[in-house]
mmCIF file of C-alpha atoms in Angstrom:
data_model
loop_
_atom_site.group_PDB
_atom_site.id
_atom_site.type_symbol
_atom_site.label_atom_id
_atom_site.label_comp_id
_atom_site.label_asym_id
_atom_site.label_seq_id
_atom_site.Cartn_x
_atom_site.Cartn_y
_atom_site.Cartn_z
ATOM 1 C CA MET A 144 -7.215 12.892 -63.650
ATOM 2 C CA SER A 145 -5.324 12.602 -66.828
ATOM 3 C CA THR A 146 -2.154 11.775 -65.566
ATOM 4 C CA PRO A 147 -1.148 8.244 -66.320
ATOM 5 C CA ARG A 148 -0.661 5.903 -63.529
ATOM 6 C CA PRO A 149 0.065 2.204 -63.165
ATOM 7 C CA VAL A 150 -2.835 -0.081 -62.494
ATOM 8 C CA PRO A 151 -2.659 -0.969 -58.799
ATOM 9 C CA HIS A 152 -2.895 -4.603 -57.519
ATOM 10 C CA SER A 153 -6.661 -5.397 -56.991
ATOM 11 C CA TRP A 154 -6.340 -7.426 -53.821
ATOM 12 C CA VAL A 155 -6.576 -4.474 -51.340
ATOM 13 C CA PRO A 156 -9.952 -3.418 -52.712
ATOM 14 C CA ALA A 157 -11.233 -7.132 -52.919
ATOM 15 C CA ILE A 158 -10.332 -7.831 -49.308
ATOM 16 C CA GLY A 159 -12.249 -4.378 -48.345
ATOM 17 C CA GLY A 160 -15.335 -5.708 -50.122
ATOM 18 C CA THR A 161 -14.873 -9.023 -48.720
ATOM 19 C CA ALA A 162 -14.490 -7.665 -45.133
ATOM 20 C CA ALA A 163 -17.692 -5.720 -45.533
ATOM 21 C CA VAL A 164 -19.376 -8.918 -46.377
ATOM 22 C CA VAL A 165 -17.893 -10.720 -43.413
ATOM 23 C CA VAL A 166 -18.657 -7.740 -40.959
ATOM 24 C CA ALA A 167 -22.128 -7.889 -42.097
ATOM 25 C CA LEU A 168 -22.996 -11.359 -40.934
ATOM 26 C CA PRO A 169 -22.974 -10.492 -37.205
ATOM 27 C CA ILE A 170 -25.047 -7.491 -37.946
ATOM 28 C CA PHE A 171 -27.617 -9.670 -39.742
ATOM 29 C CA ALA A 172 -27.711 -12.178 -36.858
ATOM 30 C CA ILE A 173 -28.104 -9.449 -34.220
ATOM 31 C CA ALA A 174 -30.822 -7.375 -36.231
ATOM 32 C CA GLY A 175 -32.768 -10.624 -36.848
ATOM 33 C CA TRP A 176 -32.611 -10.218 -40.653
ATOM 34 C CA PRO A 177 -32.652 -13.323 -42.840
ATOM 35 C CA LEU A 178 -29.268 -14.983 -42.771
ATOM 36 C CA GLU A 179 -30.457 -16.437 -46.161
ATOM 37 C CA ALA A 180 -30.425 -12.856 -47.509
ATOM 38 C CA TRP A 181 -26.541 -12.688 -46.091
ATOM 39 C CA ALA A 182 -25.797 -15.966 -47.838
ATOM 40 C CA ILE A 183 -26.925 -14.939 -51.122
ATOM 41 C CA ALA A 184 -24.887 -11.938 -51.084
ATOM 42 C CA ALA A 185 -22.063 -13.671 -49.598
ATOM 43 C CA ALA A 186 -22.248 -16.209 -52.486
ATOM 44 C CA LEU A 187 -22.831 -13.598 -55.201
ATOM 45 C CA TRP A 188 -19.826 -11.975 -54.123
ATOM 46 C CA ALA A 189 -17.594 -14.985 -54.070
ATOM 47 C CA VAL A 190 -18.679 -15.583 -57.676
ATOM 48 C CA ASN A 191 -18.013 -12.134 -58.426
ATOM 49 C CA GLN A 192 -14.588 -12.189 -57.025
ATOM 50 C CA GLY A 193 -13.813 -15.790 -58.689
ATOM 51 C CA ILE A 194 -14.848 -14.440 -62.232
ATOM 52 C CA GLY A 195 -12.762 -11.383 -61.655
ATOM 53 C CA LEU A 196 -9.607 -13.611 -60.792
ATOM 54 C CA LEU A 197 -10.209 -15.495 -63.899
ATOM 55 C CA LEU A 198 -10.267 -12.536 -66.005
ATOM 56 C CA GLN A 199 -7.024 -10.968 -64.410
ATOM 57 C CA ARG A 200 -5.202 -14.163 -65.563
ATOM 58 C CA LEU A 201 -5.780 -13.020 -69.357
ATOM 59 C CA PRO A 202 -3.305 -10.880 -71.013
ATOM 60 C CA LEU A 203 -4.133 -7.296 -72.181
ATOM 61 C CA GLY A 204 -2.491 -4.973 -74.702
ATOM 62 C CA MET A 205 -2.346 -4.406 -78.189
ATOM 63 C CA GLY A 206 -0.763 -7.783 -78.801
ATOM 64 C CA ASN A 207 -3.540 -9.454 -77.023
ATOM 65 C CA LEU A 208 -6.716 -7.865 -78.643
ATOM 66 C CA ALA A 209 -8.856 -11.119 -78.412
ATOM 67 C CA SER A 210 -8.129 -11.853 -74.717
ATOM 68 C CA ALA A 211 -8.706 -7.985 -73.873
ATOM 69 C CA GLY A 212 -12.122 -8.111 -75.673
ATOM 70 C CA VAL A 213 -12.855 -11.252 -73.390
ATOM 71 C CA VAL A 214 -11.807 -9.286 -70.558
ATOM 72 C CA ALA A 215 -13.991 -6.361 -71.274
ATOM 73 C CA PHE A 216 -17.132 -8.378 -72.036
ATOM 74 C CA GLY A 217 -16.254 -10.716 -68.979
ATOM 75 C CA ARG A 218 -16.316 -7.508 -66.721
ATOM 76 C CA LEU A 219 -19.542 -6.105 -68.474
ATOM 77 C CA PHE A 220 -21.466 -9.470 -68.161
ATOM 78 C CA ARG A 221 -20.207 -10.209 -64.767
ATOM 79 C CA ALA A 222 -21.887 -7.127 -63.126
ATOM 80 C CA ALA A 223 -24.838 -7.301 -65.431
ATOM 81 C CA GLY A 224 -25.367 -11.051 -64.715
ATOM 82 C CA LEU A 225 -25.070 -10.598 -60.918
ATOM 83 C CA VAL A 226 -27.513 -7.728 -60.807
ATOM 84 C CA THR A 227 -30.014 -9.802 -62.663
ATOM 85 C CA VAL A 228 -29.940 -12.462 -60.227
ATOM 86 C CA LEU A 229 -30.250 -10.101 -57.430
ATOM 87 C CA ILE A 230 -33.141 -8.377 -59.334
ATOM 88 C CA ILE A 231 -34.850 -12.029 -59.994
ATOM 89 C CA ILE A 232 -34.518 -12.984 -56.204
ATOM 90 C CA ALA A 233 -35.796 -9.349 -55.183
ATOM 91 C CA VAL A 234 -38.877 -9.809 -57.412
ATOM 92 C CA SER A 235 -39.582 -13.579 -56.099
ATOM 93 C CA ASN A 236 -38.937 -12.642 -52.412
ATOM 94 C CA SER A 237 -38.480 -9.021 -51.417
ATOM 95 C CA SER A 238 -37.553 -10.156 -47.633
ATOM 96 C CA LEU A 239 -34.427 -12.017 -48.983
ATOM 97 C CA GLY A 240 -33.686 -10.072 -52.312
ATOM 98 C CA LEU A 241 -33.731 -6.626 -50.774
ATOM 99 C CA PRO A 242 -31.103 -7.280 -47.882
ATOM 100 C CA ALA A 243 -29.062 -9.294 -50.107
ATOM 101 C CA ALA A 244 -29.011 -6.445 -52.744
ATOM 102 C CA VAL A 245 -28.265 -3.870 -50.269
ATOM 103 C CA LEU A 246 -25.204 -5.835 -48.747
ATOM 104 C CA TYR A 247 -23.771 -6.781 -52.237
ATOM 105 C CA GLY A 248 -24.217 -2.995 -53.160
ATOM 106 C CA ILE A 249 -22.246 -1.914 -49.993
ATOM 107 C CA ALA A 250 -19.582 -4.614 -50.646
ATOM 108 C CA PHE A 251 -19.117 -3.483 -54.227
ATOM 109 C CA THR A 252 -19.213 0.280 -53.168
ATOM 110 C CA VAL A 253 -16.251 -0.579 -50.630
ATOM 111 C CA GLU A 254 -14.394 -2.223 -53.160
ATOM 112 C CA PHE A 255 -14.800 0.571 -55.924
ATOM 113 C CA GLY A 256 -14.002 3.115 -53.313
ATOM 114 C CA LEU A 257 -10.874 1.420 -52.408
ATOM 115 C CA SER A 258 -9.888 0.694 -56.124
ATOM 116 C CA LEU A 259 -10.060 4.489 -56.452
ATOM 117 C CA LEU A 260 -8.135 5.518 -53.688
ATOM 118 C CA THR A 261 -5.471 2.860 -54.574
ATOM 119 C CA PHE A 262 -5.254 4.011 -58.047
ATOM 120 C CA PHE A 263 -5.023 7.873 -57.393
ATOM 121 C CA ALA A 264 -2.729 7.116 -54.713
ATOM 122 C CA GLY A 265 -0.399 5.349 -56.713
ATOM 123 C CA GLU A 266 2.576 7.336 -58.249
ATOM 124 C CA ALA A 267 1.920 9.244 -61.302
ATOM 125 C CA GLY A 268 3.884 8.172 -64.527
ATOM 126 C CA SER A 269 5.309 10.138 -67.138
#
């Protein structure tokens, strides 16, 4: 756990989370769940990934403290903002909000799990 490792590329986890959203579309259609809920989760997932791509472009490190702070707050508020939107939707219409939140949670879990796997599978530095 404490062995330093280089930060892996984030495209593998992002593709995994996106695949979870795409695979869920026929499941929603076959199960008769509201496709609007799938669309909400897919749109929020796309916004999440878009913000993540923008934040990745900013330089990090001791020489770039201002942009590192922007990245930190951006990542924090990205998650909080998207969850707030899901809560608002769930409160106003639970038949849309609950399936959207569950799908978004599954996609996030897949992405997070793949992030951990790619990080710990990477070569340990010295």
